[in-house]
Coordinates of C-alpha atoms and ligand atoms in Angstrom, one line a residue:
X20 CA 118.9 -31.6 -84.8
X21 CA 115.4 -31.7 -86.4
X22 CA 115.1 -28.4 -88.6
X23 CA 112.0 -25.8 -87.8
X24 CA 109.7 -25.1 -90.5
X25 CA 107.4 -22.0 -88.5
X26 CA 109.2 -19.1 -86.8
X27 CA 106.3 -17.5 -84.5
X28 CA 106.6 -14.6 -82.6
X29 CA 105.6 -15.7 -78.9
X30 CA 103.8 -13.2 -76.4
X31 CA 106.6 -14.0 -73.8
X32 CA 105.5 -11.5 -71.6
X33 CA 102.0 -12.9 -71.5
X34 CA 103.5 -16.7 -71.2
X35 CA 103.7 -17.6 -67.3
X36 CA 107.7 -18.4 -66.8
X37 CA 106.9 -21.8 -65.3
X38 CA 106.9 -22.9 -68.7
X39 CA 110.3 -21.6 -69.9
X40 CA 111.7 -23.2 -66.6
X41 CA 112.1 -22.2 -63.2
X42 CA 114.9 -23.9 -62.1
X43 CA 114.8 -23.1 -58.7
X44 CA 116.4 -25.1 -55.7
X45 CA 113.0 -24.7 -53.2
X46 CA 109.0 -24.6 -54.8
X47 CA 106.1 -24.3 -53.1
X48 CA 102.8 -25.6 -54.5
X49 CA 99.9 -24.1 -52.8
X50 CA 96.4 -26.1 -53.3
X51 CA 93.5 -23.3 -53.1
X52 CA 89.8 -23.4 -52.9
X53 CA 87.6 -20.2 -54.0
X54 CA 84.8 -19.3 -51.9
X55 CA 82.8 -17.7 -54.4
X56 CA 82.8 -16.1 -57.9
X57 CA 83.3 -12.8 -57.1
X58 CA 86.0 -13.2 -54.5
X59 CA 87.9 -15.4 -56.9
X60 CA 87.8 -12.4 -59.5
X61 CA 88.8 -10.2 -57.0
X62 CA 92.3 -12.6 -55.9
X63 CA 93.2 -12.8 -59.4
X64 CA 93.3 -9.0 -59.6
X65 CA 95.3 -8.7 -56.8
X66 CA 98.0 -11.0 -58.0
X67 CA 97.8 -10.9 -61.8
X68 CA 100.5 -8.5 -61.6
X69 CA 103.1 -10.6 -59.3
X70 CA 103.1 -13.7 -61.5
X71 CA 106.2 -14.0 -63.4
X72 CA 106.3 -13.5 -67.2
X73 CA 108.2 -15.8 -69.8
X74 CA 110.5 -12.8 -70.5
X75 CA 111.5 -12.2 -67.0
X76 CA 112.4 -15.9 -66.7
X77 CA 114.4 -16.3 -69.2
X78 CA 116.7 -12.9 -69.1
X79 CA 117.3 -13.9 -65.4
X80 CA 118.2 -17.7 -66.5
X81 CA 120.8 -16.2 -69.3
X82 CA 122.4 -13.7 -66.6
X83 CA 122.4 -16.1 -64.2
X84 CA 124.2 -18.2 -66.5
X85 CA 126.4 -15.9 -67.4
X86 CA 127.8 -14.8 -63.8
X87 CA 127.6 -18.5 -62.5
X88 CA 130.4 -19.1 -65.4
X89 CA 132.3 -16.4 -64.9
X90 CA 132.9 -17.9 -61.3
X91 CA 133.4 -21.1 -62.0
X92 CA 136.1 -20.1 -64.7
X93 CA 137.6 -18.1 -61.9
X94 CA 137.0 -21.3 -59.4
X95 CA 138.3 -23.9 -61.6
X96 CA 141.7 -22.4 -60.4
X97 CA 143.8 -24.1 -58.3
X98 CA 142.3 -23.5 -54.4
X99 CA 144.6 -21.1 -52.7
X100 CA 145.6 -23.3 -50.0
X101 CA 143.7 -22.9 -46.5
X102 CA 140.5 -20.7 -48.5
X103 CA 137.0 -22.7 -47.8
X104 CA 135.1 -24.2 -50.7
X105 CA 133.3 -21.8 -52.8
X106 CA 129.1 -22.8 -52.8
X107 CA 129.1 -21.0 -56.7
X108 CA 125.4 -20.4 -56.9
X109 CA 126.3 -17.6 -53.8
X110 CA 126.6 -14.3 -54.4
X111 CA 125.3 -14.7 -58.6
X112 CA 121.4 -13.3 -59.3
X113 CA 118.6 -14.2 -57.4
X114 CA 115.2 -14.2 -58.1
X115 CA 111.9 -15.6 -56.6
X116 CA 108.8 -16.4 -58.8
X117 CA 104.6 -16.8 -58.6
X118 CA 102.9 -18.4 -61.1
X119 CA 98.9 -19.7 -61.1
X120 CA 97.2 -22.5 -62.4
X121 CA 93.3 -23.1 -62.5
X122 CA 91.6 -26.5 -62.7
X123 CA 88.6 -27.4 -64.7
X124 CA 86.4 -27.0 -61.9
X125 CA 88.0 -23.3 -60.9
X126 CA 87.4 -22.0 -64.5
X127 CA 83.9 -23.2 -64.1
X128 CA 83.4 -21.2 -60.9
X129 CA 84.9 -18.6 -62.5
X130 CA 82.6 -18.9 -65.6
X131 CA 85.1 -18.6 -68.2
X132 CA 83.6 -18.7 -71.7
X133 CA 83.9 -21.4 -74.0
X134 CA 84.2 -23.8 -71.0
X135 CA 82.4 -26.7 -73.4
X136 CA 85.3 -26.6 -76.1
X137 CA 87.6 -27.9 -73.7
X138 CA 89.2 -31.3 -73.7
X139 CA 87.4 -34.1 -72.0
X140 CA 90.5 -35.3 -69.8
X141 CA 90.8 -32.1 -68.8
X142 CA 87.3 -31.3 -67.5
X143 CA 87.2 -35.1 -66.0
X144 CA 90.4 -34.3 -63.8
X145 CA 93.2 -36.3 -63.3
X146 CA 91.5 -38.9 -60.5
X147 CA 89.0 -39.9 -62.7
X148 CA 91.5 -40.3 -65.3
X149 CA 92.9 -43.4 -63.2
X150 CA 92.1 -46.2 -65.8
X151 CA 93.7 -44.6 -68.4
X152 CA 96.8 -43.6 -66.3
X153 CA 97.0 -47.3 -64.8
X154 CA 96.4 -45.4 -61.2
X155 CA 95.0 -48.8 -59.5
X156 CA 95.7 -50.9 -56.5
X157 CA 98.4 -48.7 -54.4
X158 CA 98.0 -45.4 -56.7
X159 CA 94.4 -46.0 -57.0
X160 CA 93.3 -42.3 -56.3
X161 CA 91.3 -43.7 -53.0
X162 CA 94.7 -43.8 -51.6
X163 CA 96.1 -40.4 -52.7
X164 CA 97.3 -38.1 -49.7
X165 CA 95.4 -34.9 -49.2
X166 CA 94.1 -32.7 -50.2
X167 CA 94.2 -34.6 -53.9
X168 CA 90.6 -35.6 -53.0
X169 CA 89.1 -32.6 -52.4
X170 CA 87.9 -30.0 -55.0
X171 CA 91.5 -28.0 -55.8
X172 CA 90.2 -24.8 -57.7
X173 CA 93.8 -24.0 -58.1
X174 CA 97.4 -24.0 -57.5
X175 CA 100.0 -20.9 -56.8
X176 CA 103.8 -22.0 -57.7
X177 CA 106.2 -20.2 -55.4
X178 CA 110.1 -20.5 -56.6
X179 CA 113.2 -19.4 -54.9
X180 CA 116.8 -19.9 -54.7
X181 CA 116.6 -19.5 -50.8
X182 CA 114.5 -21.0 -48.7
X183 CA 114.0 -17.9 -46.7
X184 CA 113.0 -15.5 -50.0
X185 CA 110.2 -18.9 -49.9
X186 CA 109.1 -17.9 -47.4
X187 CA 108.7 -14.6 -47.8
X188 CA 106.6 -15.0 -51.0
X189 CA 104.4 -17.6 -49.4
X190 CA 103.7 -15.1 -46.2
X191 CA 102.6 -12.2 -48.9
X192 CA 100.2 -14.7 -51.0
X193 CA 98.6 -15.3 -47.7
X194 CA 98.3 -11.8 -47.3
X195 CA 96.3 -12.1 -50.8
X196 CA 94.2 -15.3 -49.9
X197 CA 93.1 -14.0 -46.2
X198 CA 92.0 -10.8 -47.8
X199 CA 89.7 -12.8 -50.4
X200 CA 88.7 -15.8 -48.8
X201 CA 90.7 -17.9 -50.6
X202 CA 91.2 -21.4 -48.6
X203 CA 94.1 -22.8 -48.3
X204 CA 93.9 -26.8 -49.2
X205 CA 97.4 -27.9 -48.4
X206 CA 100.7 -27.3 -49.8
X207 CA 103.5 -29.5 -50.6
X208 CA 106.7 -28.6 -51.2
X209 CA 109.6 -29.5 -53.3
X210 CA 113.6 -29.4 -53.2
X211 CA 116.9 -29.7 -54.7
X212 CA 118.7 -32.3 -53.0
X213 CA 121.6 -31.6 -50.7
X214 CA 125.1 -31.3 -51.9
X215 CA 126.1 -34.3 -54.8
X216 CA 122.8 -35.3 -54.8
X217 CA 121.8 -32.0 -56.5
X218 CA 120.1 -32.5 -59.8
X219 CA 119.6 -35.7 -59.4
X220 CA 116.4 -37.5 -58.5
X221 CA 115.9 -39.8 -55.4
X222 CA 117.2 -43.1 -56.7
X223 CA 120.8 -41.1 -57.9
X224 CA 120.0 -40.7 -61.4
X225 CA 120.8 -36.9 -62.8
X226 CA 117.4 -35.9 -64.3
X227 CA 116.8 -32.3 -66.3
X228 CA 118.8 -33.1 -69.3
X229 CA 116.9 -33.5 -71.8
X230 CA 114.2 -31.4 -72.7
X231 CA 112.8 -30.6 -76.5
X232 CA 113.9 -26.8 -77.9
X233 CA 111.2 -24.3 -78.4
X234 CA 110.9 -22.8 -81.7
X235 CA 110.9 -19.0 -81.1
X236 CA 111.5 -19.5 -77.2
X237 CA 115.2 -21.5 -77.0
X238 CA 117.9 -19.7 -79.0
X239 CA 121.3 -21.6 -78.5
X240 CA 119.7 -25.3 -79.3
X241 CA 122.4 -28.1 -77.6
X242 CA 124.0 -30.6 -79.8
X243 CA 121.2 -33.0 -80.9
X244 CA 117.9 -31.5 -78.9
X245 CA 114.6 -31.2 -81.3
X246 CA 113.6 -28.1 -82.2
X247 CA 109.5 -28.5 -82.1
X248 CA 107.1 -25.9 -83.2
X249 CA 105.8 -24.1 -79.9
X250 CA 101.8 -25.0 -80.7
X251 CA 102.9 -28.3 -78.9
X252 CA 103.7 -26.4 -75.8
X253 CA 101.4 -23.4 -75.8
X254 CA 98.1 -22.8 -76.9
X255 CA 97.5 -20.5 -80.6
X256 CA 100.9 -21.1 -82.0
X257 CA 101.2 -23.7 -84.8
X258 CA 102.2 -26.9 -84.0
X259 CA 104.1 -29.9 -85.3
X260 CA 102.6 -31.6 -89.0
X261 CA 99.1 -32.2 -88.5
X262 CA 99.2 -35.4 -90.7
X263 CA 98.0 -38.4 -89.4
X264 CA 101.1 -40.7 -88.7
X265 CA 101.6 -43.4 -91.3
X266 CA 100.3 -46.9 -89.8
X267 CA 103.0 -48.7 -87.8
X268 CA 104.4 -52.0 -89.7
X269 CA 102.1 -54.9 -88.5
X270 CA 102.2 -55.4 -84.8
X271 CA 99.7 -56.4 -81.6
X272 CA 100.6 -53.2 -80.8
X273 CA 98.3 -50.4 -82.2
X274 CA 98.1 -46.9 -80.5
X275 CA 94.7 -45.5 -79.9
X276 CA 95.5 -42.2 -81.0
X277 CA 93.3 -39.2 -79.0
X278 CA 91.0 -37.3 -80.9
X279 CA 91.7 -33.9 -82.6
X280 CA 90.4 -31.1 -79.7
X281 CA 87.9 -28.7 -80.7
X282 CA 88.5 -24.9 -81.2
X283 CA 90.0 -23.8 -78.2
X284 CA 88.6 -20.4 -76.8
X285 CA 89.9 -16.9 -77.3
X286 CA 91.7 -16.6 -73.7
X287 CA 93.4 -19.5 -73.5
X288 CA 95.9 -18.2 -76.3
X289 CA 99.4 -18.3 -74.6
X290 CA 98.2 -20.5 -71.9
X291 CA 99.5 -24.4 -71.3
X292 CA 98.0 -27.3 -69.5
X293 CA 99.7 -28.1 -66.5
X294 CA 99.9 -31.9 -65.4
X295 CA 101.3 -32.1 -61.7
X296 CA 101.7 -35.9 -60.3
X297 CA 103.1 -36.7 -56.9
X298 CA 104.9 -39.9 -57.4
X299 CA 106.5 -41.8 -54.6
X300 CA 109.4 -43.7 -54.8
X301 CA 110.9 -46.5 -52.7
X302 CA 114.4 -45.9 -52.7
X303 CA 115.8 -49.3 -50.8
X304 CA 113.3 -51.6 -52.8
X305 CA 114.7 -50.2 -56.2
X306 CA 118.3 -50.6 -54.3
X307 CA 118.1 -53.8 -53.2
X308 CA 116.3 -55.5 -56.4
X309 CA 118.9 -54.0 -58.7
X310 CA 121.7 -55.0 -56.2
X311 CA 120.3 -58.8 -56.5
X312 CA 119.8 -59.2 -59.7
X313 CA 122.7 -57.6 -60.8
X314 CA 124.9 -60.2 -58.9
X315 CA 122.5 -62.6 -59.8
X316 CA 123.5 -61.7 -63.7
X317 CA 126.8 -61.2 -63.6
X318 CA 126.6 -57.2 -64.3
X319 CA 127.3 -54.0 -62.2
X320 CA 124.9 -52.6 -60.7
X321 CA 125.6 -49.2 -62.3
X322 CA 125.1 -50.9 -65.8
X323 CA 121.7 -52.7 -64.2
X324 CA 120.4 -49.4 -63.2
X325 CA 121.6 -47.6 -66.5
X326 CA 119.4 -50.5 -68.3
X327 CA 116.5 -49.4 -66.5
X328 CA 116.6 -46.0 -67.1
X329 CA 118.6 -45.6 -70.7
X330 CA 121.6 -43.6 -68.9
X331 CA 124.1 -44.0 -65.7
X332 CA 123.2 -41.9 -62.6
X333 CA 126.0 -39.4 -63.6
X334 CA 123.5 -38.8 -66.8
X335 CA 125.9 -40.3 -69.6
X336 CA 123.8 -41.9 -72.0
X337 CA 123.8 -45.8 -72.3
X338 CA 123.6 -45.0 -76.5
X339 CA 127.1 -43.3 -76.4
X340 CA 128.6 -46.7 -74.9
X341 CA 128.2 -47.8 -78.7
X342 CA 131.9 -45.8 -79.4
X343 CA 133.3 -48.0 -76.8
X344 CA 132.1 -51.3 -79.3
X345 CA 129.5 -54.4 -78.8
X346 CA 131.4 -55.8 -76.0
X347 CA 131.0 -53.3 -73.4
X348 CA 132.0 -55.0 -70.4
X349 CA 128.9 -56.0 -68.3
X350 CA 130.5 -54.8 -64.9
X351 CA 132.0 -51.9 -66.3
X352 CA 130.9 -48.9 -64.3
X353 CA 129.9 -45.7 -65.1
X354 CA 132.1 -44.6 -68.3
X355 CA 131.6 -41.1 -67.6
X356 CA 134.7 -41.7 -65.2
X357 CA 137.0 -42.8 -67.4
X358 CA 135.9 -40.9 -70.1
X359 CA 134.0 -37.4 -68.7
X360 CA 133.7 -36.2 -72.4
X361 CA 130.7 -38.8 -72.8
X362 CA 128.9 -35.7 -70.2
X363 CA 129.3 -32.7 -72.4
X364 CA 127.2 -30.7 -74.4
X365 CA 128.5 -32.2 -77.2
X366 CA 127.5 -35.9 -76.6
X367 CA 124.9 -36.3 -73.6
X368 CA 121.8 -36.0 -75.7
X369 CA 123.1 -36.0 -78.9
X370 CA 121.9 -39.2 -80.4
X371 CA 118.9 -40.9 -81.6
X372 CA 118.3 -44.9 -81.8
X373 CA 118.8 -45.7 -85.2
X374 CA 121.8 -47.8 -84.6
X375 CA 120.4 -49.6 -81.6
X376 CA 117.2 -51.3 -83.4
X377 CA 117.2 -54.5 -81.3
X378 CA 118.3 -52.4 -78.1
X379 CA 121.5 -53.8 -77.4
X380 CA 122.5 -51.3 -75.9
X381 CA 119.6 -49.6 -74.6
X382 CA 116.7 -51.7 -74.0
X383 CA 113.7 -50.9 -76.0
X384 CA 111.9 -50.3 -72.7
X385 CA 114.6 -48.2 -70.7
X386 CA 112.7 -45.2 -69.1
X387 CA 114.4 -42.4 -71.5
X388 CA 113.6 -44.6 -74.7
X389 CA 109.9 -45.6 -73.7
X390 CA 109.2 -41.3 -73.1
X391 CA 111.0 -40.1 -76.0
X392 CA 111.8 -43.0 -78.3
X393 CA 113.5 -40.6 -80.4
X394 CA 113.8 -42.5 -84.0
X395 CA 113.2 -45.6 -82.8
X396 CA 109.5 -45.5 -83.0
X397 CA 107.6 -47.6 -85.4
X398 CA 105.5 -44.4 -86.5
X399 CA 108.4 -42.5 -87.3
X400 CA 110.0 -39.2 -85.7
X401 CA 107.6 -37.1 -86.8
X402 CA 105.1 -38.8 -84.6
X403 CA 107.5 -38.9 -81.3
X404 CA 107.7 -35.4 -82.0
X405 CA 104.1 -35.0 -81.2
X406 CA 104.1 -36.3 -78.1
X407 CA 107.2 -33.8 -76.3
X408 CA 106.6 -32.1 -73.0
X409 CA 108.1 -29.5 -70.8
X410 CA 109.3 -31.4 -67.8
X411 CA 109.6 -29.3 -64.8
X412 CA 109.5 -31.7 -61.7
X413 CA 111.2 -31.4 -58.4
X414 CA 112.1 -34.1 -55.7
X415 CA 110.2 -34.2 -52.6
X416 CA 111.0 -35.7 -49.1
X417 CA 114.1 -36.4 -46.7
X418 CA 117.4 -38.0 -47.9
X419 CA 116.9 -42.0 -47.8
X420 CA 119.1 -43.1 -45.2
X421 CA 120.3 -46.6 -46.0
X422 CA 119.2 -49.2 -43.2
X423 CA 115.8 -47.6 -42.3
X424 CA 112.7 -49.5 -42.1
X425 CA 112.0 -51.5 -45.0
X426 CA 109.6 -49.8 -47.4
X427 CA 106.4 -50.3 -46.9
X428 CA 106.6 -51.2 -43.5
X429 CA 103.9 -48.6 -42.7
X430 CA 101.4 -48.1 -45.5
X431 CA 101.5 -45.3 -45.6
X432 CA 105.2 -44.6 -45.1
X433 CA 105.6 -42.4 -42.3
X434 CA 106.8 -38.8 -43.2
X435 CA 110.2 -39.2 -42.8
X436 CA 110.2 -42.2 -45.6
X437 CA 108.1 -40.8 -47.9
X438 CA 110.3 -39.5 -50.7
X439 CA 109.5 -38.8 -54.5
X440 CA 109.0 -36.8 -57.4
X441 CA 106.7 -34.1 -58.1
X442 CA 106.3 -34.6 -61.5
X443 CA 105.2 -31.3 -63.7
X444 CA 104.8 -31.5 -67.4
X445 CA 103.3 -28.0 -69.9
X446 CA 101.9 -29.0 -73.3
X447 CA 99.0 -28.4 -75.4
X448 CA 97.2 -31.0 -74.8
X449 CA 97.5 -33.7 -71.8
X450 CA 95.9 -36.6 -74.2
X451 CA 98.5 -36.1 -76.8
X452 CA 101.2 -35.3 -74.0
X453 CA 101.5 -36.9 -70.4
X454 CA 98.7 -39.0 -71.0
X455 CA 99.6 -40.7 -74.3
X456 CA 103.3 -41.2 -72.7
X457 CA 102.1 -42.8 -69.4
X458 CA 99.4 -45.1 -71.3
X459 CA 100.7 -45.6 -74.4
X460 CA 104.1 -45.8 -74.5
X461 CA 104.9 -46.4 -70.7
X462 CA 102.3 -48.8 -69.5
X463 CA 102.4 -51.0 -73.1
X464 CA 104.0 -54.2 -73.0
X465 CA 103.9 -54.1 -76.9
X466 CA 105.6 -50.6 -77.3
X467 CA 108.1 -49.9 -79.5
X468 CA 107.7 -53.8 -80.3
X469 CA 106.0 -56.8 -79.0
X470 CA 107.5 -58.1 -75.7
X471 CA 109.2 -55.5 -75.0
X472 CA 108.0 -54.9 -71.6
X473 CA 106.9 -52.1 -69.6
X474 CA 108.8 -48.9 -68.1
X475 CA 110.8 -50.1 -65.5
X476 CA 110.2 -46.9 -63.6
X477 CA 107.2 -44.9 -64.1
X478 CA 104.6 -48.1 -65.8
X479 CA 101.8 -48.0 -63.4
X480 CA 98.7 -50.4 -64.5
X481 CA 100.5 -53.8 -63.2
X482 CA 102.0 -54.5 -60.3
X483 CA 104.7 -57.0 -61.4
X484 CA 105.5 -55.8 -65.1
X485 CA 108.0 -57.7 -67.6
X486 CA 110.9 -56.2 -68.9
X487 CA 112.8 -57.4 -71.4
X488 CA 116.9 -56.8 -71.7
X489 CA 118.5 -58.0 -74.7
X490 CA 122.2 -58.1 -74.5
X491 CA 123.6 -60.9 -77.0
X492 CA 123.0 -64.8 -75.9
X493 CA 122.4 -63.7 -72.5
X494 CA 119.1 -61.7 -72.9
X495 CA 117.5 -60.9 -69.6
X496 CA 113.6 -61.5 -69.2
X497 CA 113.0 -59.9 -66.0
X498 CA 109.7 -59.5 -63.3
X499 CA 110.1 -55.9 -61.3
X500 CA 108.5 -54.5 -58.9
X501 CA 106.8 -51.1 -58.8
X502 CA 109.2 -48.4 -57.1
X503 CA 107.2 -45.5 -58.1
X504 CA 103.6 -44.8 -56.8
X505 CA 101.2 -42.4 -57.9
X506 CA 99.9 -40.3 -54.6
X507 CA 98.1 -37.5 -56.1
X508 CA 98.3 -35.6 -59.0
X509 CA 96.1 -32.9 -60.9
X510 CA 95.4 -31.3 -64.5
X511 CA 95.4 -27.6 -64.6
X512 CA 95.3 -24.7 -67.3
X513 CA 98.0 -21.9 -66.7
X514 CA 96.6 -19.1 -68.7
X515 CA 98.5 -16.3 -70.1
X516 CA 98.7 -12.8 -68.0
X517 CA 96.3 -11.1 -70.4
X518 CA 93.5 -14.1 -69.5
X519 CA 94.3 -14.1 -65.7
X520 CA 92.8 -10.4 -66.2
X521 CA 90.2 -11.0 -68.5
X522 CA 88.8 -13.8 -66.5
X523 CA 89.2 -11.3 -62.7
X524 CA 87.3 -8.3 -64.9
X525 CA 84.7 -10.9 -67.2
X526 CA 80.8 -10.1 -65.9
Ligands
LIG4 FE1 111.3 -39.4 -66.4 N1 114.5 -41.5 -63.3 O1 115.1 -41.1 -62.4 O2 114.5 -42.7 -63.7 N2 113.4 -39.5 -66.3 N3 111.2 -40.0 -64.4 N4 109.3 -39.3 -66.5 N5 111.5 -38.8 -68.3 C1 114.2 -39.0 -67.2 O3 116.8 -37.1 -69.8 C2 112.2 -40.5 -63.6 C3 108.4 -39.5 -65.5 C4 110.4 -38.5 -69.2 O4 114.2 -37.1 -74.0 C5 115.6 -39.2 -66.8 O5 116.4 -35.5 -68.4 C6 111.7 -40.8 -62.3 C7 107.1 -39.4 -65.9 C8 110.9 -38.0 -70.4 O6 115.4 -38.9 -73.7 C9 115.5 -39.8 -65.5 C10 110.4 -40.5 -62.4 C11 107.1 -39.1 -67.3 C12 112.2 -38.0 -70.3 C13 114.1 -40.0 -65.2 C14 110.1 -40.0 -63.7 C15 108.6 -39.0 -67.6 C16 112.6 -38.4 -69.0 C17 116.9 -38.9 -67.6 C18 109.3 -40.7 -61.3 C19 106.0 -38.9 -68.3 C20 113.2 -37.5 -71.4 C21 117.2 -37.4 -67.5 C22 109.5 -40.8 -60.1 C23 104.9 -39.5 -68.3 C24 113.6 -38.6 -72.3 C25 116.8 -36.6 -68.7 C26 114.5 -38.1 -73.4 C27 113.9 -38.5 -68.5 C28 113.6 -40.6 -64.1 C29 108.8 -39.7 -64.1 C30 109.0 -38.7 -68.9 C31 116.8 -40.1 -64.7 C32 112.4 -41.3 -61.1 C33 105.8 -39.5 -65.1 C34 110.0 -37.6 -71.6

């Protein structure tokens, strides 16, 4: 664990929950459009005081915790014979949750001051941000699905644990938007998927594991996760070393690295930006190309898939298969069961790279070591600590069901195919955050080191990119395909309670 240098105090009450972690099984995101100043004022009034705080989120999290465990010790008994299964998240805490988020353009209409000091990817918007990102040919945002080309002022998160309590929220924002004008662009909504599939994202992999500590926010640290100073995450708080990383060793790769931002305005203390990105993914064409070239290669498909993403679909981490030696058998499949310890607390994301430097075990461009390359980037830690975000996505769409259509059949996929991630990320700045992962590290060929090929999941400016698996003699040089499409996606600001009010009340 990385030590912390700062301890701030954080305004949790004034920090929108979102960004200490919903968590919930059923999210709404409404897309809204304001009419005019004044009737925008007047809805963030009436709902500054129904957006959940920081605090709130994180004493419910802890109790929930605490009753959930209490049942499951209690369940891990043997079943009295003929009793039904116990769903355990029944009968705990419940809790439903609002949060608000404003674009560049809303804050303009809104004439909050200081507009001008704000980052330029941020004002630009995320479809104009499309060269950067790599969003061309079928995520080019000419293609996105509404209403990501329309002007979003924008966007209300609604979280529940029922779908019902959803509901219920939703109908009483209406209430709020009919009585201001408000317009409604279009919602979309996201869920836990049904029974095993829960917590894991549409091609099987568990996601939500790993996720950096906040200093003065996260109090029980797991084994092995970065503590990072909270000015990374929220806006006013001090942030990681401000020193310039020292130059990477000599290398066609060199990082542009985003210029510092000017001096942010007053309000936006305790506020985040908010990256949201609907990405679809084609479930049988990510099936059926690991299925073939992992016969084709002599390997199992669960190790194939694990070298795509840097862990097996149960979560265990492809670095922990070093204690089992260099001769890990290529069609072993999924250690975690023959050995569930490799899944606890004390071993699932405790490690680092250091002993991997050639990515033996987990290729330099895995997914997991191309977002976080943990020690294994040439510019040191300290630098991959500056580029951490708070992932809070949610999977979209219906169950695949194996034998349907082939994908893209229909382009668009029809609504029953069209599956994915809604992909949200909170940090203090989008060019050092999402958008230096997705370009930089992601979309390189050259990153950590030359040839190593692009993310085999989320790399978006080519269509067929290179990936490179070493695994002894039998290195692996290998075209993919692109599973994961961008199909809309926009930046917002989430400001803190305190600026929601300032900015309904400002002349
Ligand atoms: Fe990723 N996947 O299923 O393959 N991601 N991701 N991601 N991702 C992670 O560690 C996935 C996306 C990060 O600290 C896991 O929590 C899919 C974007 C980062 O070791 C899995 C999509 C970006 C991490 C997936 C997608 C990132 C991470 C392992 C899109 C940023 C933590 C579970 C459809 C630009 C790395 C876990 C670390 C983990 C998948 C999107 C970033 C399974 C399918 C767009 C930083």
């Amino acid at each position: 664990m990385e030590a912390a240098t700062t301890t701030a105090t954080l305004a949790l009450d004034q920090i929108q929950g979102n960004i200490a972690g919903f968590n919930k099984d059923h999210q709404r995101f409404v897309f809204l459009h304001f009419t005019d100043k004044a009737t925008a004022q007047a809805f963030l009034g009436a709902v500054a005081d129904d957006i959940a705080t920081c605090d709130e989120v994180l004493e419910f999290n802890a109790l929930f915790k605490k009753v959930y465990e209490r049942r499951h010790s209690f369940e891990s008994q043997p079943p009295t014979p003929g009793t039904p299964p116990v769903d355990l998240k029944r009968n705990t805490v419940e809790a439903t949750w609002l949060n608000l988020a404003l674009t560049f353009s809303g804050l303009q209409l809104l004439e909050a001051p200081g507009l001008d000091t704000m980052p330029e990817e941020f004002k630009q918007r995320m479809r104009e941000r499309a060269q950067t990102l790599g969003d061309v040919d079928p995520s080019a945002p000419e293609n996105w699905v509404p209403p990501f080309g329309e002007n979003i002022h924008a966007v209300a998160i609604i979280a529940a644990d029922e779908d019902q309590d959803l509901q219920q929220e939703y109908a009483h924002l209406q209430t709020h938007l009919s009585a201001h004008q408000v317009q409604e662009l279009g919602i979309q909504d996201g869920n836990t998927r049904p029974g095993d599939g829960a917590g894991h994202e549409h091609f099987g992999f568990k996601d939500g594991l790993s996720q950096p500590g906040i200093v003065g926010l996260t109090t029980d640290p797991e084994p092995g996760q970065d503590m990072i100073q909270p000015g990374e995450f929220i806006l006013g708080y001090p942030a990681e070393g401000e020193q310039p990383p020292p130059s990477p060793p000599p290398n066609a790769y060199n990082p542009i690295q985003p210029p510092a931002p000017p001096q942010a305005p007053d309000w936006t203390k305790d506020g985040s930006f908010l990256v949201f990105r609907r990405l679809r993914q084609n479930v049988q064409g990510f099936n059926e190309f690991v299925a073939q070239t992992a016969n084709a290669n002599s390997m199992s498909e669960d190790l194939l898939g694990a070298k795509f993403v840097g862990r097996y679909k149960s979560g265990a981490p492809l670095e922990r298969t070093r204690d089992q030696g260099p001769d890990i058998d290529p069609n072993a499949g999924d250690p975690s069961t023959a050995d569930p310890s490799i899944l606890s607390s004390e071993k699932n994301n405790n490690f680092d790279y250091d002993q991997d430097p050639d990515g033996q075990f987990v290729p330099r461009a895995a997914h997991i070591r191309k977002t976080n390359p943990r020690s294994g980037n040439p510019s040191g830690k300290a630098d991959t600590n500056r580029h951490r975000i708070l992932r809070r996505g949610i999977p979209y769409g219906p169950e695949f069901q194996p034998g349907e259509p082939p994908y893209p059949g229909t382009s668009p996929p029809p609504d029953n195919q069209d599956r994915g991630l809604l992909f949200l990320c909170y940090q203090a700045s989008i060019a050092r955050g999402f958008e230096f992962i997705q370009n930089q590290w992601a979309n390189q060929n050259d990153f950590p080191q030359v040839g190593d090929g692009r993310d085999p999941i989320i790399s978006q400016d080519v269509e067929n990119p290179e990936f490179n698996l070493p695994r002894g003699a039998k290195a692996l040089h290998l075209t993919l395909q692109r599973w994961v499409i961008t199909t809309g996606g926009e930046y917002f600001f989430s400001p803190s309670i305190a600026a929601i009010k300032l900015l309904a009340e400002a002349t």
